[in-house]
CSV table of C-alpha atoms in Angstrom, one decimal:
chain,number,residue,atom,x,y,z
A,1,MET,CA,-22.5,0.9,-30.5
A,2,LYS,CA,-20.2,-1.5,-32.4
A,3,LEU,CA,-17.1,-2.8,-30.7
A,4,ASP,CA,-14.7,-1.2,-33.3
A,5,LYS,CA,-16.3,2.2,-32.7
A,6,LEU,CA,-16.1,1.8,-29.0
A,7,MET,CA,-12.3,1.0,-29.3
A,8,LYS,CA,-11.8,4.1,-31.3
A,9,ASN,CA,-13.5,6.3,-28.7
A,10,ARG,CA,-10.6,6.8,-26.4
A,11,LYS,CA,-12.4,9.2,-23.9
A,12,LEU,CA,-15.2,6.7,-23.5
A,13,LEU,CA,-12.8,3.9,-22.9
A,14,LEU,CA,-11.0,5.9,-20.3
A,15,ILE,CA,-14.3,6.6,-18.5
A,16,LEU,CA,-15.2,2.9,-18.6
A,17,ILE,CA,-11.8,2.0,-17.1
A,18,LEU,CA,-12.2,4.5,-14.3
A,19,ILE,CA,-15.7,3.2,-13.6
A,20,LEU,CA,-14.3,-0.3,-13.4
A,21,ALA,CA,-11.5,1.0,-11.1
A,22,ILE,CA,-14.1,2.7,-8.9
A,23,GLY,CA,-16.3,-0.4,-8.7
A,24,LEU,CA,-13.4,-2.7,-7.7
A,25,ARG,CA,-12.1,-0.3,-5.0
A,26,PHE,CA,-15.4,1.0,-3.5
A,27,TYR,CA,-17.6,-2.1,-3.6
A,28,ASN,CA,-18.8,-3.0,-0.1
A,29,ILE,CA,-16.4,-0.4,1.4
A,30,THR,CA,-18.4,0.0,4.6
A,31,GLU,CA,-17.8,-3.6,5.5
A,32,ILE,CA,-14.1,-3.9,4.8
A,33,GLY,CA,-13.1,-3.4,8.5
A,34,ILE,CA,-9.6,-2.8,10.0
A,35,ASP,CA,-7.7,-6.0,10.4
A,36,GLN,CA,-4.1,-4.8,10.7
A,37,TRP,CA,-2.3,-3.1,13.6
A,38,ASP,CA,-0.9,-0.1,11.5
A,39,GLU,CA,-4.3,0.7,10.0
A,40,GLY,CA,-5.8,1.1,13.5
A,41,GLU,CA,-3.0,3.4,14.6
A,42,TYR,CA,-3.3,5.6,11.5
A,43,LEU,CA,-7.0,6.1,12.0
A,44,ASP,CA,-6.6,6.6,15.7
A,45,ALA,CA,-4.0,9.3,15.1
A,46,ALA,CA,-6.4,11.0,12.7
A,47,GLU,CA,-9.2,10.9,15.2
A,48,SER,CA,-7.0,12.1,18.0
A,49,PHE,CA,-5.8,15.1,15.9
A,50,LEU,CA,-9.5,16.2,15.5
A,51,GLU,CA,-9.8,16.0,19.3
A,52,GLY,CA,-6.9,18.3,19.7
A,53,LYS,CA,-4.4,15.7,20.7
A,54,TRP,CA,-1.0,15.3,18.9
A,55,GLN,CA,0.1,11.7,18.8
A,56,TRP,CA,2.7,9.7,16.9
A,57,LEU,CA,1.3,9.7,13.3
A,58,GLY,CA,1.3,6.0,12.6
A,59,ILE,CA,4.6,4.1,12.2
A,60,GLY,CA,7.2,6.7,11.2
A,61,LEU,CA,6.7,10.2,9.9
A,62,LYS,CA,3.5,10.2,7.7
A,63,PRO,CA,1.6,13.4,8.2
A,64,LEU,CA,0.3,13.8,4.7
A,65,HIS,CA,-1.2,10.3,4.7
A,66,ASN,CA,-2.8,11.0,8.1
A,67,ALA,CA,-4.0,14.4,6.9
A,68,GLY,CA,-6.0,12.5,4.2
A,69,LEU,CA,-7.5,10.3,6.9
A,70,VAL,CA,-8.4,13.4,8.9
A,71,MET,CA,-10.2,14.9,5.8
A,72,GLY,CA,-12.0,11.6,5.4
A,73,ILE,CA,-13.4,11.7,9.0
A,74,LEU,CA,-14.4,15.4,8.5
A,75,LEU,CA,-16.2,14.6,5.3
A,76,PHE,CA,-17.8,11.3,6.1
A,77,GLY,CA,-17.9,11.0,9.9
A,78,ASN,CA,-15.8,9.1,12.4
A,79,TYR,CA,-16.1,5.6,10.9
A,80,ASP,CA,-13.5,3.2,9.7
A,81,TYR,CA,-14.8,3.4,6.1
A,82,SER,CA,-14.1,7.1,6.0
A,83,GLY,CA,-10.4,6.2,5.8
A,84,PHE,CA,-11.1,3.5,3.2
A,85,ILE,CA,-12.9,6.0,1.0
A,86,VAL,CA,-9.8,8.2,1.0
A,87,THR,CA,-7.4,5.4,0.0
A,88,ALA,CA,-9.8,4.0,-2.5
A,89,ALA,CA,-10.1,7.4,-4.2
A,90,LEU,CA,-6.3,7.7,-4.3
A,91,GLY,CA,-6.2,4.3,-5.9
A,92,VAL,CA,-8.6,5.4,-8.6
A,93,LEU,CA,-6.6,8.6,-9.2
A,94,THR,CA,-3.4,6.6,-9.6
A,95,VAL,CA,-5.1,4.6,-12.4
A,96,LEU,CA,-5.8,8.0,-14.1
A,97,ILE,CA,-2.2,9.1,-13.5
A,98,VAL,CA,-1.0,5.9,-15.1
A,99,TYR,CA,-3.1,6.7,-18.2
A,100,PHE,CA,-1.4,10.1,-18.5
A,101,LEU,CA,2.1,8.6,-17.9
A,102,GLY,CA,1.6,6.0,-20.6
A,103,LYS,CA,0.3,8.7,-23.0
A,104,GLU,CA,3.2,11.1,-22.3
A,105,PHE,CA,5.8,8.3,-22.4
A,106,PHE,CA,4.5,6.7,-25.6
A,107,ASP,CA,1.0,7.1,-26.9
A,108,GLU,CA,-2.6,7.1,-25.8
A,109,LYS,CA,-3.2,3.4,-26.5
A,110,THR,CA,-0.4,2.4,-24.2
A,111,GLY,CA,-1.8,4.7,-21.5
A,112,LEU,CA,-5.3,3.2,-21.8
A,113,LEU,CA,-4.1,-0.4,-21.6
A,114,ALA,CA,-1.8,0.4,-18.7
A,115,ALA,CA,-4.6,2.1,-16.8
A,116,PHE,CA,-6.8,-1.0,-17.5
A,117,ILE,CA,-4.0,-3.3,-16.2
A,118,LEU,CA,-3.6,-1.3,-13.0
A,119,ALA,CA,-7.4,-1.0,-12.6
A,120,ILE,CA,-7.9,-4.8,-12.5
A,121,MET,CA,-4.7,-5.7,-10.7
A,122,GLU,CA,-5.5,-7.4,-7.3
A,123,TYR,CA,-2.2,-6.2,-5.9
A,124,HIS,CA,-3.3,-2.5,-6.4
A,125,ILE,CA,-6.9,-3.2,-5.6
A,126,TYR,CA,-6.1,-4.7,-2.2
A,127,PHE,CA,-4.0,-1.8,-1.0
A,128,SER,CA,-6.5,0.7,-2.4
A,129,ARG,CA,-9.0,-0.9,0.1
A,130,ALA,CA,-6.6,-0.7,3.1
A,131,LEU,CA,-5.5,2.2,5.3
A,132,PHE,CA,-1.8,1.8,4.8
A,133,SER,CA,0.2,4.8,3.5
A,134,ASP,CA,1.5,2.9,0.5
A,135,VAL,CA,-1.3,3.6,-1.9
A,136,THR,CA,-0.9,7.3,-1.0
A,137,SER,CA,2.9,7.2,-1.6
A,138,THR,CA,2.3,5.4,-4.9
A,139,PHE,CA,0.0,8.2,-6.1
A,140,PHE,CA,2.5,10.9,-5.2
A,141,VAL,CA,5.5,9.0,-6.7
A,142,SER,CA,3.5,8.6,-9.9
A,143,MET,CA,2.5,12.2,-10.0
A,144,THR,CA,6.1,13.3,-9.4
A,145,ILE,CA,7.4,11.1,-12.3
A,146,LEU,CA,4.7,12.5,-14.6
A,147,LEU,CA,5.6,16.1,-13.8
A,148,TYR,CA,9.3,15.3,-14.1
A,149,PHE,CA,8.8,13.7,-17.5
A,150,ILE,CA,6.8,16.7,-18.8
A,151,SER,CA,9.6,19.0,-17.6
A,152,VAL,CA,12.0,16.8,-19.7
A,153,LYS,CA,9.8,16.9,-22.8
A,154,LYS,CA,9.1,20.6,-22.6
A,155,ALA,CA,12.4,21.7,-21.1
A,156,SER,CA,10.2,23.5,-18.5
A,157,LYS,CA,11.6,24.8,-15.3
A,158,MET,CA,8.1,25.3,-14.0
A,159,PHE,CA,7.3,21.6,-14.3
A,160,ALA,CA,10.7,20.8,-12.7
A,161,LEU,CA,9.7,23.0,-9.8
A,162,LEU,CA,6.3,21.2,-9.5
A,163,ALA,CA,8.1,17.8,-9.7
A,164,GLY,CA,10.3,19.0,-6.8
A,165,ILE,CA,7.3,20.0,-4.8
A,166,PHE,CA,5.6,16.6,-5.3
A,167,ALA,CA,8.8,14.8,-4.5
A,168,SER,CA,8.8,16.7,-1.2
A,169,LEU,CA,5.2,15.6,-0.6
A,170,CYS,CA,6.3,12.0,-1.1
A,171,PHE,CA,8.6,12.5,1.9
A,172,LEU,CA,5.5,13.7,3.9
A,173,VAL,CA,3.6,10.6,3.0
A,174,ARG,CA,6.3,8.0,3.7
A,175,ILE,CA,10.0,8.6,4.3
A,176,ASN,CA,11.2,6.0,1.9
A,177,ALA,CA,9.1,7.4,-0.9
A,178,ILE,CA,11.8,10.0,-1.3
A,179,ALA,CA,13.5,7.3,-3.4
A,180,VAL,CA,11.7,9.0,-6.3
A,181,VAL,CA,14.5,11.6,-6.2
A,182,PHE,CA,17.1,8.8,-6.9
A,183,ILE,CA,15.0,7.5,-9.7
A,184,ILE,CA,15.1,11.0,-11.3
A,185,LEU,CA,18.8,11.3,-10.5
A,186,PHE,CA,19.6,8.0,-12.3
A,187,ALA,CA,17.4,8.9,-15.2
A,188,GLU,CA,19.3,12.2,-15.6
A,189,LEU,CA,22.6,10.5,-15.5
A,190,ILE,CA,21.6,8.0,-18.2
A,191,PHE,CA,20.1,10.8,-20.3
A,192,ALA,CA,23.4,12.7,-20.0
A,193,ILE,CA,25.6,9.8,-20.9
A,194,ARG,CA,23.3,8.8,-23.8
A,195,ASP,CA,23.2,12.4,-25.2
A,196,LYS,CA,26.8,13.1,-24.4
A,197,ALA,CA,25.7,16.1,-22.3
A,198,PHE,CA,28.9,16.2,-20.4
A,199,PHE,CA,30.6,17.4,-23.6
A,200,ASP,CA,28.0,20.0,-24.5
A,201,LYS,CA,27.8,23.0,-22.2
A,202,LYS,CA,24.3,24.0,-23.3
A,203,ILE,CA,22.7,20.6,-22.8
A,204,PHE,CA,24.6,20.1,-19.5
A,205,LYS,CA,23.5,23.4,-18.1
A,206,GLU,CA,19.9,22.6,-19.0
A,207,ARG,CA,20.0,19.1,-17.5
A,208,PHE,CA,21.9,20.3,-14.4
A,209,ALA,CA,19.5,23.2,-13.8
A,210,ARG,CA,16.5,20.9,-14.0
A,211,PHE,CA,17.8,18.5,-11.5
A,212,LEU,CA,19.1,21.3,-9.3
A,213,ILE,CA,15.7,22.8,-9.1
A,214,ILE,CA,14.1,19.5,-8.1
A,215,PHE,CA,16.8,18.5,-5.6
A,216,SER,CA,16.9,22.0,-4.0
A,217,VAL,CA,13.2,22.1,-3.5
A,218,VAL,CA,13.3,18.7,-1.9
A,219,CYS,CA,16.2,19.5,0.4
A,220,VAL,CA,14.7,22.8,1.6
A,221,PHE,CA,11.3,21.4,2.0
A,222,CYS,CA,12.4,18.2,3.9
A,223,PHE,CA,14.8,20.1,6.1
A,224,SER,CA,12.1,22.6,7.0
A,225,VAL,CA,9.6,19.9,7.8
A,226,PHE,CA,12.0,17.9,9.8
A,227,ASN,CA,13.1,20.9,11.9
A,228,ALA,CA,9.5,22.1,12.4
A,229,TYR,CA,8.6,18.6,13.6
A,230,LEU,CA,11.5,18.6,16.1
A,231,PHE,CA,10.5,22.1,17.3
A,232,PHE,CA,6.7,21.6,17.7
A,233,ALA,CA,6.4,17.9,18.6
A,234,PRO,CA,6.3,17.0,22.3
A,235,SER,CA,9.7,15.7,23.4
A,236,ASN,CA,8.4,12.2,23.9
A,237,LEU,CA,7.4,12.0,20.3
A,238,VAL,CA,10.7,13.1,18.8
A,239,GLU,CA,11.6,9.6,17.5
A,240,VAL,CA,11.7,10.2,13.8
A,241,GLN,CA,12.6,7.0,12.0
A,242,PHE,CA,14.6,7.2,8.8
A,243,GLY,CA,15.1,4.5,6.2
A,244,ILE,CA,13.5,1.1,6.4
A,245,ASN,CA,12.7,-1.0,9.4
A,246,THR,CA,14.6,-4.0,8.2
A,247,GLY,CA,13.4,-6.5,10.7
A,248,GLN,CA,14.9,-9.9,9.6
A,249,ALA,CA,16.0,-8.6,6.3
A,250,GLY,CA,19.6,-8.8,5.0
A,251,LEU,CA,21.5,-9.2,1.8
A,252,SER,CA,20.3,-12.6,0.5
A,253,LEU,CA,19.5,-14.5,-2.7
A,254,ASP,CA,16.9,-16.7,-1.0
A,255,TYR,CA,14.0,-14.5,-2.0
A,256,GLY,CA,15.2,-13.3,-5.4
A,257,THR,CA,12.0,-14.3,-7.2
A,258,PHE,CA,9.6,-13.3,-4.4
A,259,TYR,CA,8.2,-10.2,-5.9
A,260,LEU,CA,7.9,-11.7,-9.4
A,261,GLU,CA,6.0,-14.5,-7.9
A,262,GLN,CA,3.6,-12.0,-6.3
A,263,LEU,CA,2.8,-10.5,-9.7
A,264,VAL,CA,1.4,-13.9,-10.5
A,265,ILE,CA,-0.3,-14.6,-7.1
A,266,LEU,CA,-1.7,-11.0,-6.7
A,267,GLY,CA,-2.0,-10.4,-10.4
A,268,SER,CA,-1.9,-12.8,-13.3
A,269,PRO,CA,0.7,-15.0,-15.0
A,270,ILE,CA,-0.1,-12.9,-18.1
A,271,LEU,CA,0.9,-9.8,-16.2
A,272,LEU,CA,4.3,-11.2,-15.4
A,273,LEU,CA,4.9,-12.3,-19.0
A,274,ALA,CA,3.7,-9.0,-20.3
A,275,PHE,CA,6.0,-7.1,-17.8
A,276,LEU,CA,9.0,-9.2,-18.9
A,277,LEU,CA,8.2,-8.5,-22.6
A,278,GLY,CA,7.9,-4.8,-21.7
A,279,VAL,CA,11.3,-4.8,-20.0
A,280,PHE,CA,12.8,-6.4,-23.2
A,281,LYS,CA,11.1,-3.8,-25.3
A,282,GLY,CA,12.5,-1.0,-23.0
A,283,PHE,CA,16.0,-2.2,-23.3
A,284,GLU,CA,15.6,-2.5,-27.1
A,285,SER,CA,14.0,1.0,-27.6
A,286,ARG,CA,15.7,3.0,-24.9
A,287,LYS,CA,13.4,6.0,-25.3
A,288,ASN,CA,13.2,8.5,-22.4
A,289,GLY,CA,10.0,6.8,-21.2
A,290,ASP,CA,11.6,3.4,-21.3
A,291,ILE,CA,14.6,4.5,-19.3
A,292,ILE,CA,12.5,6.1,-16.6
A,293,LEU,CA,10.2,3.0,-16.4
A,294,LEU,CA,13.1,0.6,-16.3
A,295,ILE,CA,14.9,2.5,-13.5
A,296,TRP,CA,11.6,2.9,-11.6
A,297,SER,CA,10.5,-0.7,-11.7
A,298,LEU,CA,13.9,-2.6,-11.7
A,299,SER,CA,15.6,-0.6,-9.0
A,300,ILE,CA,12.8,-1.3,-6.6
A,301,LEU,CA,12.5,-4.9,-7.7
A,302,ILE,CA,16.3,-5.7,-7.6
A,303,PHE,CA,16.8,-3.9,-4.3
A,304,PHE,CA,14.1,-5.6,-2.3
A,305,SER,CA,14.7,-9.0,-4.0
A,306,LEU,CA,18.4,-8.9,-3.1
A,307,TYR,CA,17.8,-7.5,0.3
A,308,GLY,CA,15.5,-10.4,1.3
A,309,PHE,CA,12.9,-7.9,2.5
A,310,LYS,CA,9.4,-9.4,2.0
A,311,ARG,CA,7.1,-6.5,2.1
A,312,TYR,CA,4.2,-6.4,-0.4
A,313,ARG,CA,3.4,-2.8,0.7
A,314,ILE,CA,6.7,-1.1,-0.1
A,315,PHE,CA,6.9,-2.8,-3.5
A,316,MET,CA,3.6,-1.0,-4.3
A,317,MET,CA,5.6,2.0,-5.6
A,318,ALA,CA,6.7,0.0,-8.6
A,319,LEU,CA,3.2,-1.1,-9.8
A,320,PRO,CA,2.5,1.9,-12.0
A,321,ALA,CA,5.8,1.3,-13.9
A,322,ILE,CA,5.0,-2.4,-14.1
A,323,ALA,CA,1.6,-1.7,-15.5
A,324,ILE,CA,3.0,0.6,-18.3
A,325,LEU,CA,5.8,-1.9,-19.2
A,326,ALA,CA,3.2,-4.7,-19.3
A,327,SER,CA,1.2,-2.6,-21.7
A,328,ARG,CA,4.3,-2.1,-23.8
A,329,GLY,CA,4.8,-5.9,-23.7
A,330,LEU,CA,1.3,-6.7,-24.9
A,331,PHE,CA,1.6,-4.3,-27.8
A,332,MET,CA,4.8,-6.1,-28.8
A,333,LEU,CA,2.5,-9.1,-29.5
A,334,LYS,CA,0.2,-6.9,-31.6
A,335,ASN,CA,3.1,-5.9,-33.8
A,336,ILE,CA,4.0,-9.4,-34.8
A,337,ASN,CA,3.4,-9.5,-38.6
A,338,PHE,CA,3.7,-13.2,-39.2
A,339,LYS,CA,0.5,-14.3,-41.0
A,340,LYS,CA,-1.5,-11.5,-39.2
A,341,ILE,CA,-1.2,-13.5,-35.9
A,342,GLY,CA,-0.2,-10.4,-33.9
A,343,ASN,CA,-3.8,-9.0,-33.4
A,344,LYS,CA,-5.1,-12.4,-32.4
A,345,LEU,CA,-2.3,-12.9,-29.9
A,346,PHE,CA,-2.8,-9.4,-28.5
A,347,LEU,CA,-6.6,-9.9,-28.0
A,348,VAL,CA,-6.2,-13.3,-26.5
A,349,ALA,CA,-3.5,-12.1,-24.1
A,350,VAL,CA,-5.6,-9.1,-23.0
A,351,LEU,CA,-8.7,-11.3,-22.5
A,352,LEU,CA,-6.7,-13.8,-20.5
A,353,LEU,CA,-5.2,-11.0,-18.4
A,354,ALA,CA,-8.6,-9.6,-17.7
A,355,ILE,CA,-10.2,-12.9,-16.8
A,356,THR,CA,-7.3,-14.1,-14.5
A,357,SER,CA,-6.9,-10.7,-12.8
A,358,LEU,CA,-10.6,-10.3,-12.1
A,359,TYR,CA,-10.8,-13.9,-10.9
A,360,ALA,CA,-7.9,-13.3,-8.5
A,361,SER,CA,-9.5,-10.0,-7.3
A,362,TYR,CA,-12.8,-11.6,-6.4
A,363,ASP,CA,-11.9,-12.6,-2.8
A,364,THR,CA,-10.3,-9.2,-2.1
A,365,VAL,CA,-13.3,-7.3,-3.4
A,366,ALA,CA,-16.0,-9.5,-1.8
A,367,SER,CA,-14.4,-10.3,1.6
A,368,SER,CA,-14.7,-8.3,4.8
A,369,SER,CA,-12.7,-8.4,8.0
A,370,THR,CA,-15.0,-6.9,10.6
A,371,ALA,CA,-14.2,-9.3,13.4
A,372,TYR,CA,-12.3,-6.7,15.5
A,373,ARG,CA,-15.0,-4.1,15.0
A,374,ASP,CA,-17.6,-6.6,16.0
A,375,ALA,CA,-15.5,-7.7,19.1
A,376,ALA,CA,-15.2,-4.0,20.2
A,377,GLU,CA,-19.0,-3.5,19.7
A,378,PHE,CA,-19.7,-6.7,21.8
A,379,VAL,CA,-17.5,-5.4,24.7
A,380,ARG,CA,-19.3,-2.1,24.7
A,381,LEU,CA,-22.8,-3.7,24.7
A,382,ASP,CA,-21.6,-6.1,27.4
A,383,GLY,CA,-20.8,-3.2,29.7
A,384,GLY,CA,-17.1,-3.3,29.2
A,385,GLN,CA,-14.9,-1.0,31.4
A,386,GLY,CA,-11.5,-1.8,30.0
A,387,VAL,CA,-10.1,-4.4,27.6
A,388,ILE,CA,-6.8,-6.4,27.2
A,389,VAL,CA,-6.1,-7.1,23.6
A,390,SER,CA,-3.5,-8.8,21.4
A,391,GLN,CA,-4.1,-6.2,18.5
A,392,LEU,CA,-3.4,-3.0,20.3
A,393,GLY,CA,-3.2,-0.8,17.2
A,394,ILE,CA,-6.7,-1.9,16.0
A,395,PHE,CA,-8.4,-1.5,19.3
A,396,GLN,CA,-6.9,1.9,19.9
A,397,TYR,CA,-9.3,3.1,17.3
A,398,TYR,CA,-12.3,0.8,17.8
A,399,SER,CA,-12.3,1.3,21.6
A,400,ASN,CA,-12.5,5.1,21.3
A,401,GLU,CA,-16.3,5.3,20.9
A,402,LYS,CA,-17.1,4.5,24.5
A,403,PRO,CA,-14.1,5.1,25.2
A,404,LEU,CA,-12.5,2.0,26.8
A,405,PRO,CA,-9.1,1.8,28.4
A,406,VAL,CA,-7.0,-0.6,26.3
A,407,VAL,CA,-3.9,-2.5,27.3
A,408,PHE,CA,-1.6,-4.7,25.2
A,409,PHE,CA,-1.7,-8.5,25.9
A,410,ASP,CA,2.1,-8.8,25.7
A,411,ASN,CA,4.6,-10.8,27.8
A,412,LEU,CA,4.2,-8.4,30.7
A,413,ASN,CA,0.4,-8.7,30.8
A,414,SER,CA,0.0,-12.4,29.8
A,415,SER,CA,0.2,-14.1,33.1
A,416,GLU,CA,-2.5,-15.3,35.5
A,417,ILE,CA,-1.2,-12.9,38.2
A,418,LYS,CA,-1.1,-9.9,35.9
A,419,LEU,CA,-4.5,-10.6,34.5
A,420,GLU,CA,-5.9,-10.7,38.0
A,421,LYS,CA,-4.2,-7.4,38.8
A,422,LEU,CA,-5.7,-5.8,35.7
A,423,TYR,CA,-9.1,-7.3,36.6
A,424,ASN,CA,-8.8,-5.7,40.1
A,425,GLU,CA,-7.9,-2.4,38.4
A,426,GLY,CA,-11.2,-2.5,36.6
A,427,TYR,CA,-10.5,-4.2,33.3
A,428,SER,CA,-13.4,-6.3,32.2
A,429,HIS,CA,-12.6,-8.1,29.0
A,430,LEU,CA,-9.9,-10.0,27.2
A,431,ILE,CA,-9.7,-10.3,23.4
A,432,LEU,CA,-7.4,-12.8,21.8
A,433,ASP,CA,-6.6,-13.7,18.2
A,434,TYR,CA,-3.9,-15.4,16.1
A,435,ARG,CA,-1.3,-12.9,17.2
A,436,ALA,CA,-1.6,-14.0,20.9
A,437,LEU,CA,-1.9,-17.6,20.0
A,438,GLN,CA,1.2,-17.5,17.8
A,439,TYR,CA,3.5,-16.6,20.6
A,440,ASN,CA,1.8,-17.1,24.0
A,441,GLU,CA,1.2,-20.3,26.0
A,442,LEU,CA,-1.4,-18.7,28.3
A,443,ALA,CA,-3.4,-17.6,25.3
A,444,HIS,CA,-3.5,-21.3,24.1
A,445,LYS,CA,-4.4,-22.4,27.6
A,446,ILE,CA,-7.4,-20.0,27.8
A,447,VAL,CA,-8.7,-20.7,24.3
A,448,ASN,CA,-8.4,-24.5,24.7
A,449,SER,CA,-9.8,-24.6,28.2
A,450,PHE,CA,-12.5,-22.0,28.4
A,451,GLU,CA,-15.6,-21.1,26.4
A,452,PRO,CA,-15.5,-17.5,25.2
A,453,ALA,CA,-18.3,-15.0,25.7
A,454,LYS,CA,-18.1,-14.3,22.0
A,455,LYS,CA,-16.3,-16.2,19.2
A,456,ILE,CA,-16.1,-14.3,15.9
A,457,ASP,CA,-14.9,-15.7,12.6
A,458,ASN,CA,-11.7,-14.0,11.4
A,459,THR,CA,-10.6,-16.3,8.6
A,460,ALA,CA,-10.3,-13.5,6.0
A,461,THR,CA,-7.5,-11.8,8.0
A,462,LEU,CA,-5.3,-14.9,7.8
A,463,PHE,CA,-5.5,-14.7,4.0
A,464,ASP,CA,-4.7,-11.0,4.0
A,465,PRO,CA,-1.7,-10.2,1.8
A,466,ALA,CA,-0.4,-7.5,4.1
A,467,ILE,CA,0.1,-10.0,6.9
A,468,ALA,CA,3.1,-11.7,5.4
A,469,ASN,CA,6.0,-9.8,7.1
A,470,PRO,CA,9.6,-10.9,6.8
A,471,GLY,CA,10.0,-14.5,8.0
A,472,LEU,CA,6.4,-15.0,8.8
A,473,ILE,CA,4.9,-16.3,5.6
A,474,GLU,CA,5.5,-19.9,6.4
A,475,ASP,CA,4.0,-19.3,9.9
A,476,PHE,CA,0.8,-18.0,8.5
A,477,GLU,CA,0.6,-20.9,6.0
A,478,GLU,CA,0.6,-23.2,9.0
A,479,MET,CA,-2.0,-21.1,10.9
A,480,ARG,CA,-4.4,-21.2,8.0
A,481,LYS,CA,-4.5,-25.0,8.4
A,482,ASN,CA,-5.5,-24.9,12.1
A,483,GLU,CA,-9.0,-23.6,12.8
A,484,ILE,CA,-8.0,-22.3,16.3
A,485,TYR,CA,-6.3,-19.3,14.6
A,486,HIS,CA,-9.3,-18.4,12.5
A,487,TYR,CA,-11.3,-16.7,15.2
A,488,VAL,CA,-11.3,-13.7,17.5
A,489,TYR,CA,-12.1,-14.8,21.1
A,490,VAL,CA,-13.8,-12.4,23.6
A,491,TYR,CA,-13.7,-13.4,27.3
A,492,ARG,CA,-15.1,-11.8,30.4
A,493,LEU,CA,-12.3,-11.4,32.9
A,494,ALA,CA,-14.8,-12.1,35.7
A,495,ASP,CA,-15.5,-15.6,34.3
A,496,LEU,CA,-11.8,-16.3,33.8
A,497,MET,CA,-10.9,-15.2,37.3
A,498,GLU,CA,-13.3,-17.7,38.7
A,499,SER,CA,-11.7,-20.6,36.8
A,500,ILE,CA,-8.0,-19.8,36.6
């Protein structure tokens, strides 16, 4: 088939884009491994639910995300990759939703290119291959925006109702994903001002009714879920967290360009340039789709940039809008009429975007972080009776197979006297990694003075994008330079007790 015929076959192009998205998200999926605390807690909560035990569902109220992990375990077995299959599938579905968003907002070409951009974006690929709730919330936010926009185009109360239902589901995935309601509210206000709806009773009633439907559904749904949770959850679990765990964040201009830089580091320089062109095009055109995309992307970008809150994961919600605006920006190049240079610029830009994005994605797709899984397996085979760990969340899941009692190597347990007490209580192994070495002198003393029973390479984890929490990026840059942080160390407590 000739290239020009292929480019005209839009359905075939979409299928090829989805195949590419599937390949980049599912490749080597059984060897990804859990390397973050939260991931282990989510999967442990899902496993515990199937055992008839209700526990705190991850960090915060995220029952819908954990319900997906439960389905993964039911369908594919109690393995870590069962959860990865669920999040990877949601990542692929988000690529498809972005196609429909671009098509509804503008045209099919814009939707296809936007889907391609998201399919090859390392930023999105990474979180589609992780167990965090963010790829799930990104899917539901995108679906909510799609249904809302269709309700605007068709003046349909039914689609407004569906948008309200999906906005409510966003709340069940991740509390702060309810921000999608504010995106819709701001869009409605701008539409009303632009169309002078406040001076036209018919238009005002139509717009007000649409938003009232969405807002009412969200309020009733969220209020019902919240009260059901308070009623049914054991009293020790009623610790519902609203808003954002701000950590070290605060109003600051120090990190104003952080997220734009990440579009280059976890995407491509071409992606950033195309996005900025798309923003310019949006302000110039001011179509309904432009307005929604600008509010969606810029509100998240500006808020987290000014707030000094370095969280790759939360910013995920803006990526679909960024992909569509980047598609708009690239088509701006195509429309340059000067000496027919537009087509050439467009093709070169798309080619460079593809090459740089795929090159950046290689490490994410090819690497695996199975050090913690391997450490837990070693302890089981070594006759372990209980384990002291510096990554409690991860080992809450990986230690369940035997099962092994697990205790956190925190300041209360990280002394020679406490280790001896735990040893006398029957704990048999100690597992240390960068987390213990970062803060604890005893961990350094043990690693520097004693030969571990098992030493497992964990370099991939130190280059994990999710690891850069507020204020810690510089710390991890230093740790990457020191080989001592690159391993997971497994010790037999019996050996240590003889030496300490």
